[in-house]
PDB file of C-alpha atoms in Angstrom:
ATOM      1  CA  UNK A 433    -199.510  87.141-158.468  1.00 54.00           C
ATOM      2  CA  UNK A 434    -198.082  87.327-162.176  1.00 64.00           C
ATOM      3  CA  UNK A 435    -195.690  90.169-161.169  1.00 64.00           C
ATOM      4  CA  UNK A 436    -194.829  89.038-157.759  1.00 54.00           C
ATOM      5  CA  UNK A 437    -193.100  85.177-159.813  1.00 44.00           C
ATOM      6  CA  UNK A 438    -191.661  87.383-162.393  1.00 54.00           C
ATOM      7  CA  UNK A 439    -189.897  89.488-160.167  1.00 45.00           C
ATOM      8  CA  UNK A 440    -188.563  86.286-157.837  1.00 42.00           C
ATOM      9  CA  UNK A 441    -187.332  84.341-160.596  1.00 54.00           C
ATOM     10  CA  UNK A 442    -185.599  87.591-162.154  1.00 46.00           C
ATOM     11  CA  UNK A 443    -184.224  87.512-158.534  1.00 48.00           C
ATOM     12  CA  UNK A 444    -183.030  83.856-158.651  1.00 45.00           C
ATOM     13  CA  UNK A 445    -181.503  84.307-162.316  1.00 47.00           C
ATOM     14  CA  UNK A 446    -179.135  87.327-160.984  1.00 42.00           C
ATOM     15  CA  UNK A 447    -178.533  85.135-157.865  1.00 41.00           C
ATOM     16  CA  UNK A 448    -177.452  82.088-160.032  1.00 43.00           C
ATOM     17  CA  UNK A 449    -175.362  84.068-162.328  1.00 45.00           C
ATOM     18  CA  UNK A 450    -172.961  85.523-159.769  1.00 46.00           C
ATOM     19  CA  UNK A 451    -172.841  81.940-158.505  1.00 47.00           C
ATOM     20  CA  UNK A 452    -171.958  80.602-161.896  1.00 65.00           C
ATOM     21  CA  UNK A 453    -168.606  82.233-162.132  1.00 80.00           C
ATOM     22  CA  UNK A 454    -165.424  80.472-161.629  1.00 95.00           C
ATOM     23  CA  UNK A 455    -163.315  81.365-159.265  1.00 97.00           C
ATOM     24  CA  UNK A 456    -160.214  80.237-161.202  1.00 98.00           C
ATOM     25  CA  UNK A 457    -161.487  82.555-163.788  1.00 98.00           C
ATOM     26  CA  UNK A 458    -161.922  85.357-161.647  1.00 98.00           C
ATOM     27  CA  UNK A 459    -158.515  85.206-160.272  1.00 98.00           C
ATOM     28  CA  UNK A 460    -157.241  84.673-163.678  1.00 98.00           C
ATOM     29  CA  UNK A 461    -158.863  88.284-164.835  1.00 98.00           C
ATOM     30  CA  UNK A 462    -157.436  89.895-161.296  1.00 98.00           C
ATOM     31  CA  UNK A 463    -154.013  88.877-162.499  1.00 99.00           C
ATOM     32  CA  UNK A 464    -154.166  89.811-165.934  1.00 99.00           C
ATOM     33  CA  UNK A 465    -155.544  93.083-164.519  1.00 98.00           C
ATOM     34  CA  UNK A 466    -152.202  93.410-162.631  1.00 98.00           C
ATOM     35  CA  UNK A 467    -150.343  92.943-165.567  1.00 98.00           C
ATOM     36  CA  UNK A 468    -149.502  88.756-165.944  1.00 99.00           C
ATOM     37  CA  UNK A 469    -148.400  87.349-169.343  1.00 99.00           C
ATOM     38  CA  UNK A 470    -151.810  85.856-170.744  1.00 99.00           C
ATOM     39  CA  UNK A 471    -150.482  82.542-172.726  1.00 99.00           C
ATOM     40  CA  UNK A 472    -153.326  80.235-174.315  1.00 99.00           C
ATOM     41  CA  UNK A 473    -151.701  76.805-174.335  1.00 99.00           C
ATOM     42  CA  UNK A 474    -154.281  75.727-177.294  1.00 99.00           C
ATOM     43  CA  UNK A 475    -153.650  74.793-180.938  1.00 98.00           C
ATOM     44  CA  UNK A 476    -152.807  77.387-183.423  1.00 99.00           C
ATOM     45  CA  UNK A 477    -156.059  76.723-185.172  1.00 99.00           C
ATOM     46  CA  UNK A 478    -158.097  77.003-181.651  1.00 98.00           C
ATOM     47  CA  UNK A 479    -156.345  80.319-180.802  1.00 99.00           C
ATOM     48  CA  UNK A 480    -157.232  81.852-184.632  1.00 98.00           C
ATOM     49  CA  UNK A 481    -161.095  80.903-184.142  1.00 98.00           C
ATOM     50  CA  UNK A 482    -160.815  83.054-180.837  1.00 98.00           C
ATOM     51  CA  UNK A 483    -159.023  84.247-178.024  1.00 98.00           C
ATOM     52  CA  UNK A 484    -158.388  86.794-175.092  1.00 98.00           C
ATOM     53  CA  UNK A 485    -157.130  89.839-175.950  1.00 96.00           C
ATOM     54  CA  UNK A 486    -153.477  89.972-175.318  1.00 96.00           C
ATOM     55  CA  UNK A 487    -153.089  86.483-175.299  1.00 99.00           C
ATOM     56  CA  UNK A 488    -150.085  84.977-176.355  1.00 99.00           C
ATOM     57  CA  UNK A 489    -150.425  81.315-178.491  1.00 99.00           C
ATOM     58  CA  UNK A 490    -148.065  78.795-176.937  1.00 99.00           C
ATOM     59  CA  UNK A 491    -149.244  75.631-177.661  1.00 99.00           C
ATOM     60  CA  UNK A 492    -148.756  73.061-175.264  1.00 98.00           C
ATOM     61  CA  UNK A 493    -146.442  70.889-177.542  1.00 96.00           C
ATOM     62  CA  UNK A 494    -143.812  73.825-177.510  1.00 97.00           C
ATOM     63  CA  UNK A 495    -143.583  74.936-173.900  1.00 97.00           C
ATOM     64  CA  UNK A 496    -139.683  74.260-173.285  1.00 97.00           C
ATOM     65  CA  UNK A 497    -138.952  76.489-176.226  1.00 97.00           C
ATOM     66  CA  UNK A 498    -141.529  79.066-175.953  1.00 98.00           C
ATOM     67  CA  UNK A 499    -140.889  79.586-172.199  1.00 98.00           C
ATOM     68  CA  UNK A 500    -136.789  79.205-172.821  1.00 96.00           C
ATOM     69  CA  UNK A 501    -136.270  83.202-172.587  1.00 96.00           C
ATOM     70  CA  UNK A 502    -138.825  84.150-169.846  1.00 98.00           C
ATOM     71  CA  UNK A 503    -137.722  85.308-166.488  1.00 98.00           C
ATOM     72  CA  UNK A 504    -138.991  82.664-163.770  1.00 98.00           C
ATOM     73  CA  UNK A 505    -140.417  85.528-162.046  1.00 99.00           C
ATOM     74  CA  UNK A 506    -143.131  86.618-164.840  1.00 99.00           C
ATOM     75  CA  UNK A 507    -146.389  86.551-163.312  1.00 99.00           C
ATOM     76  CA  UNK A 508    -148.414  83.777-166.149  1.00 99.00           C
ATOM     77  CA  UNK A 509    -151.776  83.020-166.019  1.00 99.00           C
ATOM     78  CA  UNK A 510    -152.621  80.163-168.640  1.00 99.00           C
ATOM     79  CA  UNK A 511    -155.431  78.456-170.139  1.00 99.00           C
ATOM     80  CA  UNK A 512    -157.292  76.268-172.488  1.00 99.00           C
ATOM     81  CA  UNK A 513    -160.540  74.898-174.127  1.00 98.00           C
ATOM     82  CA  UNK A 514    -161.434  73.407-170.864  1.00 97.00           C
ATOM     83  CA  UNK A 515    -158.809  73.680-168.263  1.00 97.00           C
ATOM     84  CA  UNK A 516    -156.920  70.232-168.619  1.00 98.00           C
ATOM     85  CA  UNK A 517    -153.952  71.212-170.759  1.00 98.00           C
ATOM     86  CA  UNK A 518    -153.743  74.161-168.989  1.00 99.00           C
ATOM     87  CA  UNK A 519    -153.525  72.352-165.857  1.00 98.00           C
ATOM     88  CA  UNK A 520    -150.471  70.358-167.590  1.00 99.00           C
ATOM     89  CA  UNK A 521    -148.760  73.615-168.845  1.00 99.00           C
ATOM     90  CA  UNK A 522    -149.308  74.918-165.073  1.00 99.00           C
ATOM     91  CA  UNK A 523    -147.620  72.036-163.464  1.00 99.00           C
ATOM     92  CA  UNK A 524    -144.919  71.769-166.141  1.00 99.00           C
ATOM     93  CA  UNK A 525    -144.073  75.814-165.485  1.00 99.00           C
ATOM     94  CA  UNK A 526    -144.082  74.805-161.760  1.00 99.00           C
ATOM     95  CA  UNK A 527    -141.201  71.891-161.795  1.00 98.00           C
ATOM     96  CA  UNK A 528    -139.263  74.317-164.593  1.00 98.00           C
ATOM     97  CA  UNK A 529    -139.200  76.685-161.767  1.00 98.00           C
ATOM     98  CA  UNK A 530    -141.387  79.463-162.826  1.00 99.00           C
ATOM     99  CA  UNK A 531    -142.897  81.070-159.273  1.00 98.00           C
ATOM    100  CA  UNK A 532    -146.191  83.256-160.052  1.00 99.00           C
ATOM    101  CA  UNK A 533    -148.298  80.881-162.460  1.00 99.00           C
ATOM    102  CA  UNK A 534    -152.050  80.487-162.196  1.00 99.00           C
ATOM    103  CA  UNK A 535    -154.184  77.908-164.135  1.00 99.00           C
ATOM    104  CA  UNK A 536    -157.436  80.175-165.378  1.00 99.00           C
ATOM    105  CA  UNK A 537    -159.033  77.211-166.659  1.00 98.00           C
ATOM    106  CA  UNK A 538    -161.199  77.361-169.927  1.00 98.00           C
ATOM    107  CA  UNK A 539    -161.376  79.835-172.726  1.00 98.00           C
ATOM    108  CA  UNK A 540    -165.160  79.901-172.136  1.00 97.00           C
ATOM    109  CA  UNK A 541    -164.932  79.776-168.236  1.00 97.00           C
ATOM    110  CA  UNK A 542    -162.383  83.265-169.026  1.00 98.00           C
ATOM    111  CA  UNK A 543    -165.022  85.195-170.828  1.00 96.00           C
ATOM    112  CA  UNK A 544    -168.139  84.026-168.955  1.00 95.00           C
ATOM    113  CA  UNK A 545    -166.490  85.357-165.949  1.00 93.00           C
ATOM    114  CA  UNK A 546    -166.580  88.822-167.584  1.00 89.00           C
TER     115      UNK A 546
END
């Protein structure tokens, strides 16, 4: 009987994990698998305690200038601590015209989902 609950809830964990990722997230990874521009729109301080590989620091504060030179057609996928700012720096990239942006959500939510 011992074995038999062990085994179920080892089922249910696997189960739950799969259901635990984002799907923002997982998106996020396809694109930067594709080859997007990965830009973390954190602090300077947040992005030197730790960040995706790749990733590009341009904090949310500095958009206009840091985004000045790119070509409107760049695929982007950005992201955050938690998926707010993010959500700002998507929507901002969106009015300045930019076409392939994706939100990814958190920082956390990105590496949980891998």
């Amino acid at each position: 009987m011992n074995k038999a609950l062990i085994v179920l809830i080892a089922i249910l964990n696997l189960a739950s994990a799969g259901a635990l990722a984002s799907p923002r997230a997982e998106q996020g990874w396809q694109w930067i698998e594709q080859g997007a521009l990965v830009v973390d729109v954190r602090t300077p301080q947040e992005f030197q305690a730790g960040h995706l590989d790749d990733a590009i620091n341009f904090p949310l504060s500095d958009l206009a200038q840091h985004f000045a030179n790119i070509d409107k057609q760049q695929a982007i996928v950005v992201y955050c601590r938690s998926g707010a700012r993010s959500g700002r720096a998507y929507d901002y990239l969106i009015s300045q015209g930019f076409t392939q942006v994706h939100n990814a959500g958190g920082f956390e939510e990105m590496q949980q989902s891998r």
